[in-house]
CSV table of C-alpha atoms and ligand atoms in Angstrom, one decimal:
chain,number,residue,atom,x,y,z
A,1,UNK,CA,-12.7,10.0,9.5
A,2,UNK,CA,-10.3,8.0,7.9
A,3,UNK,CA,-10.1,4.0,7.9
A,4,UNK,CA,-7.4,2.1,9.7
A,5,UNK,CA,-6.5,-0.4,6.8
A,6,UNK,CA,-3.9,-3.7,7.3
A,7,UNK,CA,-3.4,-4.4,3.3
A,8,UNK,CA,-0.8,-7.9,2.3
A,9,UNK,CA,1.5,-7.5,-0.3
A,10,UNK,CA,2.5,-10.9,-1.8
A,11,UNK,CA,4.8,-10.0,-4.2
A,12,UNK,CA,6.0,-12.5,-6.8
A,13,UNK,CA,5.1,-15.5,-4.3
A,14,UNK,CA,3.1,-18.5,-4.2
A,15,UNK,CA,1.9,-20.4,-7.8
A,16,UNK,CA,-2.1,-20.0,-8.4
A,17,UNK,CA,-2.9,-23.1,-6.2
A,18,UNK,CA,-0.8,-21.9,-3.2
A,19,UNK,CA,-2.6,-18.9,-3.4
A,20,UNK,CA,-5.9,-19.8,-3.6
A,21,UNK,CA,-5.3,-22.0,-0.1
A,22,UNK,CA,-3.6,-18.5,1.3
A,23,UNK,CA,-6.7,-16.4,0.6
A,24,UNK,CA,-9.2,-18.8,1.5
A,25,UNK,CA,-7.4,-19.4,5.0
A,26,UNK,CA,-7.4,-15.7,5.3
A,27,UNK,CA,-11.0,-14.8,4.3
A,28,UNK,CA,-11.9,-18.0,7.1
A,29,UNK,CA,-9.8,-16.8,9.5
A,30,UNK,CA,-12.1,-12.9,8.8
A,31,UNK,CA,-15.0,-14.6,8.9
A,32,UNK,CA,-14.0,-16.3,12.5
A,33,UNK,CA,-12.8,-13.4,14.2
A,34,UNK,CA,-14.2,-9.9,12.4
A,35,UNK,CA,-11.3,-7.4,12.3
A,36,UNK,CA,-11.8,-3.9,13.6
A,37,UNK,CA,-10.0,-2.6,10.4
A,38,UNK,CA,-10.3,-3.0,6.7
A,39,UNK,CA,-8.5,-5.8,5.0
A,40,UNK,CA,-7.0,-6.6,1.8
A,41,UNK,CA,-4.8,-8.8,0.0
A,42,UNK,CA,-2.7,-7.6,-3.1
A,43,UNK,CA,-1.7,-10.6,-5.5
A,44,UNK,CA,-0.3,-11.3,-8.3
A,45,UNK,CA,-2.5,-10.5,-11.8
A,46,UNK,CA,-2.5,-14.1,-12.7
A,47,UNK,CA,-4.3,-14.8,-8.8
A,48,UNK,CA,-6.8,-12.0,-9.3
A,49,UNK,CA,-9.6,-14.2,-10.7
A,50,UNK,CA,-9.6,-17.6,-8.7
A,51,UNK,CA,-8.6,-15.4,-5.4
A,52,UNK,CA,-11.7,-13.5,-6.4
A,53,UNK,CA,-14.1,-16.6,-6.5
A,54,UNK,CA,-12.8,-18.2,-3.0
A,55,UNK,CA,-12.9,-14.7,-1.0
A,56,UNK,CA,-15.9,-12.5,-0.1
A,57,UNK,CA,-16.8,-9.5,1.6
A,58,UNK,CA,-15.5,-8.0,4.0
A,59,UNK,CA,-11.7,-9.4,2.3
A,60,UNK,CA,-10.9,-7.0,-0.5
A,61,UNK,CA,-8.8,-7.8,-3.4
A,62,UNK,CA,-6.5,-5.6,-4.8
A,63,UNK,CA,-3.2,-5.9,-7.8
A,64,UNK,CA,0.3,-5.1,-7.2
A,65,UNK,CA,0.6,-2.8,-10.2
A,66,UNK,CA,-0.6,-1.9,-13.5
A,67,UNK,CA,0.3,-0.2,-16.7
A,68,UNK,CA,0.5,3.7,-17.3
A,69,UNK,CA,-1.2,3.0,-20.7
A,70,UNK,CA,-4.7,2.6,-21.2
A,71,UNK,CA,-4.7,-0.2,-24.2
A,72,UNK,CA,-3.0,-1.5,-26.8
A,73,UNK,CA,0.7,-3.1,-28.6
A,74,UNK,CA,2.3,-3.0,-24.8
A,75,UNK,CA,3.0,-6.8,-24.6
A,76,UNK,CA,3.2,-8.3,-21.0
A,77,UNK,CA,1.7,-5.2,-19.5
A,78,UNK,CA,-1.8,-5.1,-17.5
A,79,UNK,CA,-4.2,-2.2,-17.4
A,80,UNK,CA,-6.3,-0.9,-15.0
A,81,UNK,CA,-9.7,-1.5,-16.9
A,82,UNK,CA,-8.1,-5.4,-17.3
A,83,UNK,CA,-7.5,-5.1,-12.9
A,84,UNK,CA,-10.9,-3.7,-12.6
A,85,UNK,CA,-12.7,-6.7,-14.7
A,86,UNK,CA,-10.9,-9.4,-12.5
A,87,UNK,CA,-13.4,-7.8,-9.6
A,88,UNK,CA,-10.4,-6.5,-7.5
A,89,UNK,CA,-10.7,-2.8,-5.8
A,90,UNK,CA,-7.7,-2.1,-4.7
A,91,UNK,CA,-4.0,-1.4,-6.3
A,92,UNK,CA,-0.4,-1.1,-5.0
A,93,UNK,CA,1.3,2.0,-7.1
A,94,UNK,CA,5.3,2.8,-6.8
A,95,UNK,CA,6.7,0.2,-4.6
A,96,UNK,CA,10.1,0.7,-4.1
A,97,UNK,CA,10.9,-2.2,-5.9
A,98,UNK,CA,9.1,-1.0,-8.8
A,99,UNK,CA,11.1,1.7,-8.8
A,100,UNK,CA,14.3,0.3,-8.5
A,101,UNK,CA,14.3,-2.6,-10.7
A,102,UNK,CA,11.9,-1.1,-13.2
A,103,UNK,CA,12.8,2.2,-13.4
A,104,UNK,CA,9.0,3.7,-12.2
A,105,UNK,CA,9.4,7.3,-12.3
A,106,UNK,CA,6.8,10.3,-10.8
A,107,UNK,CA,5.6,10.8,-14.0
A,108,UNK,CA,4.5,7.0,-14.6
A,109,UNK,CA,3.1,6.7,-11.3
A,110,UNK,CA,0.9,10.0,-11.9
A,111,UNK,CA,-0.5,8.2,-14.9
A,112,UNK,CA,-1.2,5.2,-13.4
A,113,UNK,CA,-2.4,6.8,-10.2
A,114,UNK,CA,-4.9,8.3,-12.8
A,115,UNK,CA,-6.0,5.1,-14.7
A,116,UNK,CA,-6.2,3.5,-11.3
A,117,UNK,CA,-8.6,6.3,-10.2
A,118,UNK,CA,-11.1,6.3,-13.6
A,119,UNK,CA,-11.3,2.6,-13.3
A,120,UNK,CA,-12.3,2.6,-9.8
A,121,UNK,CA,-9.5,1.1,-8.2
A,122,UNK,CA,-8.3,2.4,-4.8
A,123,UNK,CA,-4.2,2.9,-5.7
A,124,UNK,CA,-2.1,2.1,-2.4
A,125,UNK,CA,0.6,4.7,-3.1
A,126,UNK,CA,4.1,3.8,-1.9
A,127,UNK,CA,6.9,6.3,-0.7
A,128,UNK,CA,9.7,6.2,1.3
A,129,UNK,CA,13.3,6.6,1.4
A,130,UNK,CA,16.6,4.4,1.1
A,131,UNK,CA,18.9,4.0,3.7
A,132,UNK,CA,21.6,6.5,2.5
A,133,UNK,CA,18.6,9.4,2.4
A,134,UNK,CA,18.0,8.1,6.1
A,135,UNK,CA,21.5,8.6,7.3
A,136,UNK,CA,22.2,12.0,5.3
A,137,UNK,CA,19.0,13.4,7.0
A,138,UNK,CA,17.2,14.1,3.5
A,139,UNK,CA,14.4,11.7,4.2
A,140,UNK,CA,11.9,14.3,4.5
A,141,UNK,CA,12.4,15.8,1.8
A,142,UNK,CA,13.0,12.7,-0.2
A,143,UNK,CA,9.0,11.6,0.9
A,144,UNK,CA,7.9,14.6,0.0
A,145,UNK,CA,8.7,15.0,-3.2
A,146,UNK,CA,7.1,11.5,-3.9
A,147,UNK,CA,3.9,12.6,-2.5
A,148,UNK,CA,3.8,15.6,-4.4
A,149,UNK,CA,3.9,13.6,-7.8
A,150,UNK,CA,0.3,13.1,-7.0
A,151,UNK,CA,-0.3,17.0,-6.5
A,152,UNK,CA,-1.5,17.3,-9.9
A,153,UNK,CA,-4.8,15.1,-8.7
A,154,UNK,CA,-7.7,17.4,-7.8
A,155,UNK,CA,-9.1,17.1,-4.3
A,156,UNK,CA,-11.4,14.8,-5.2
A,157,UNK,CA,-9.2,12.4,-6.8
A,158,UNK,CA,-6.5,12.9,-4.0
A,159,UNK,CA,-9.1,11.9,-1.1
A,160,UNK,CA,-9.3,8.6,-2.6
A,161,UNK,CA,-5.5,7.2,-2.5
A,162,UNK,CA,-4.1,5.7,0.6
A,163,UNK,CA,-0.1,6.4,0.8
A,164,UNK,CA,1.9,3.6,2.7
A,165,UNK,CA,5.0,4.5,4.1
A,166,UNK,CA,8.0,2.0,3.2
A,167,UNK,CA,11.5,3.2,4.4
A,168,UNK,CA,13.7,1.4,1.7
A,169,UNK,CA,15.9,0.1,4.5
A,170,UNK,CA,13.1,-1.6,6.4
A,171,UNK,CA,11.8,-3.7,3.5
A,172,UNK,CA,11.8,-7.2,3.7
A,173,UNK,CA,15.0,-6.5,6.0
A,174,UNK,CA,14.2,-7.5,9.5
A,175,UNK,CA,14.9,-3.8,10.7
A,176,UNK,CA,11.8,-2.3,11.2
A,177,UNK,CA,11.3,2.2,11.5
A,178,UNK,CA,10.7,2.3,15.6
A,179,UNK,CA,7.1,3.1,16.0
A,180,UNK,CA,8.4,7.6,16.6
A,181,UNK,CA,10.1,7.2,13.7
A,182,UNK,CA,6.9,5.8,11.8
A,183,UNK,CA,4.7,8.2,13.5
A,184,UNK,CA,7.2,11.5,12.8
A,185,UNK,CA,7.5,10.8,8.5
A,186,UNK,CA,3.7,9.9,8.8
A,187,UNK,CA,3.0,13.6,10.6
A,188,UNK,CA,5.2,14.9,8.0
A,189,UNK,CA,2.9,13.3,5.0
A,190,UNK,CA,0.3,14.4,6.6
A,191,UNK,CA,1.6,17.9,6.8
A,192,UNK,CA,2.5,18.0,3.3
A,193,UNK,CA,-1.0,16.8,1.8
A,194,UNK,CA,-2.6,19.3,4.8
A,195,UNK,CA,-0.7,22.5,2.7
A,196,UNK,CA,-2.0,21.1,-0.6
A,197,UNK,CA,-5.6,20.1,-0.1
A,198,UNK,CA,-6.2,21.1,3.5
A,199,UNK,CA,-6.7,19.9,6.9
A,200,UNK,CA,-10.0,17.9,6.0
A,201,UNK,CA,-8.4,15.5,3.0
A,202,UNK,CA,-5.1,15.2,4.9
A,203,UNK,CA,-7.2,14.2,8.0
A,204,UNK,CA,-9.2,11.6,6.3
A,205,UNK,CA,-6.2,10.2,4.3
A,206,UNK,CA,-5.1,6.7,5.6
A,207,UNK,CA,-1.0,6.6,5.9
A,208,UNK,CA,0.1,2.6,6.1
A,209,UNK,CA,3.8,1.9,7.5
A,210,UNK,CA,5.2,-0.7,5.7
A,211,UNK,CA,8.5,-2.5,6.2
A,212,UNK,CA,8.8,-6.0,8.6
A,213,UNK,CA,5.9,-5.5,10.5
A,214,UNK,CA,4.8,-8.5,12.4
A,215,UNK,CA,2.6,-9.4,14.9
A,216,UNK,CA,5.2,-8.9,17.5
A,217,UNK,CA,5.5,-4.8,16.7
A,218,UNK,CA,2.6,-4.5,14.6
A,219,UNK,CA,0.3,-2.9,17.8
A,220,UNK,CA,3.1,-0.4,18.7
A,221,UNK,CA,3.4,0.6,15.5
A,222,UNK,CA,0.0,1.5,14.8
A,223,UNK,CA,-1.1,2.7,18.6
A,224,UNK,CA,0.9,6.0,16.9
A,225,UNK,CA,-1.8,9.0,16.1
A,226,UNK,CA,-0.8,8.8,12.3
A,227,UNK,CA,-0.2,5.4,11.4
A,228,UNK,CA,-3.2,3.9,10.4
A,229,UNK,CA,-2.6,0.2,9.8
A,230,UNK,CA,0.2,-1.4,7.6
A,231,UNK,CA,1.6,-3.3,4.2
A,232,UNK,CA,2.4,-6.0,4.9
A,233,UNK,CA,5.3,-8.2,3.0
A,234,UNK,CA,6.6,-11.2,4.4
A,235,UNK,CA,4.0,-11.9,7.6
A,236,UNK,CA,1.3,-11.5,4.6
A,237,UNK,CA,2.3,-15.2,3.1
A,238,UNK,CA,0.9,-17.2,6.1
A,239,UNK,CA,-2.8,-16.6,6.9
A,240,UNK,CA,-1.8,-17.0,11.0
A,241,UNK,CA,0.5,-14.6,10.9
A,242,UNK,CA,-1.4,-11.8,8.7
A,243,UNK,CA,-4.1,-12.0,11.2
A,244,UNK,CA,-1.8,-11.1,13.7
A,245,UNK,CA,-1.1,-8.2,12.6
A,246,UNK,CA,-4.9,-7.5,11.4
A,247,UNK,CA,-5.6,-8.5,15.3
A,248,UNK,CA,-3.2,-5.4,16.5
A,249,UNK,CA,-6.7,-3.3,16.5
A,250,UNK,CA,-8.3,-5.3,18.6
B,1,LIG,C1,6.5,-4.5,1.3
B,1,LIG,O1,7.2,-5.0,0.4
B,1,LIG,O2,5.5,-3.8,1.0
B,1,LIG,C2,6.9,-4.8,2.7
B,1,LIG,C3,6.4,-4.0,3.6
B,1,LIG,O3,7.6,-5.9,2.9
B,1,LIG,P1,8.1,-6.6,4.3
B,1,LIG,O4,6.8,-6.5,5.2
B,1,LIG,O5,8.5,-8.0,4.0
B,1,LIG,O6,9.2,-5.8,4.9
């Protein structure tokens, strides 16, 4: 059965000894009170390492992104393989604002949903659609079509991704999906992966809602059949707060 999962996403926040203190209050805090779900924390590359000598199991450590190539002349940009080596499992793919301010396109994210999955990492997949696709009512069929960038993935590969949920419009906004509006696109995904690879991958794929979840509406949102746990932006840059929301399956 598939795992309810609370994953942080820090963003482009916090300098290497800011985060070091974040994680290491967080993997405490774990180690304190166990959480009934899995946890990770996605940082920023130049984090990776240190974060990866203050945390331990059961924290997982995952990247934010990586490159579509494999190796090679593409200055500034971070492979997979390079993610792998810093000891992290886990990485975010196709944020919205990857694709928005850096132009990440389906046929990117395939290739670096692939990388991702030869080198072992567990890619976090993000959908979801902007405000205007909301209100004209093509929502559905907006998500859709992101999650069926990944359709070329064989079974196999596909049972390993988790797909969060992010409407546009919700991110880093305040205005959070209500929890039937969460748990109707997450059906949907699940619908859509269900006619691809089947009831059995669909049913063991973990959907996260992301977008202003806090501890305040975090246990609403994920008492919903399909949601099963949460990115988390903003409440993932103070340890209290992330737990909060990690505590909502208590
Ligand atoms: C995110 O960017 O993945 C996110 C969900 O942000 P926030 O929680 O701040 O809305």
């Amino acid at each position: 059965m598939r795992k309810n999962i609370v994953a942080g996403n820090w963003k482009m926040n916090t300098v290497l000894e800011e985060g070091v203190e974040l994680a290491s209050q967080v993997n405490d805090l774990l180690k304190e009170t166990p959480a009934k779900c899995e946890v990770v924390i996605c940082v920023p590359f130049t984090h990776l390492v240190s974060i990866k000598g203050v945390i331990d199991e059961p924290l997982k450590l995952g990247a934010e992104n990586c490159s579509e190539h494999v190796k090679g002349a593409y200055t500034g940009e971070v492979s997979a393989s390079m993610v792998k080596s810093t000891g992290a499992s886990h990485v975010i793919l196709g944020h919205s604002e990857r694709r928005q301010y850096f132009g990440e396109n389906n046929e990117m994210l395939l290739k670096k949903t692939r990388l991702a999955l030869e080198n072992g990492l567990t890619p976090i997949f993000c959908v979801g659609e902007v405000l205007e696709e909301r209100e004209n009512g093509t929502y559905n069929e907006v998500v859709k079509a992101q999650v069926e960038a990944l359709f070329e993935l064989t079974p196999e590969e596909f049972g390993k991704i988790i797909i969060a949920y992010e409407p546009v419009w919700a991110i880093g906004t305040g205005k959070t999906a209500t929890s039937d509006q969460a748990q109707e696109m997450h059906a949907h995904i699940r619908k859509v992966i269900a006619q691809k690879y089947g009831v059995e991958i669909a049913d063991n794929t973990s959907i996260l809602y992301g977008g202003s979840c806090k501890p305040s509406n975090a246990k609403e949102l994920f008492s919903k059949t399909d949601v099963d746990g949460g990115l988390i932006g903003g409440a993932s840059l103070e340890a209290e707060s992330f737990m909060g929301i990690v505590k909502a399956f208590d």
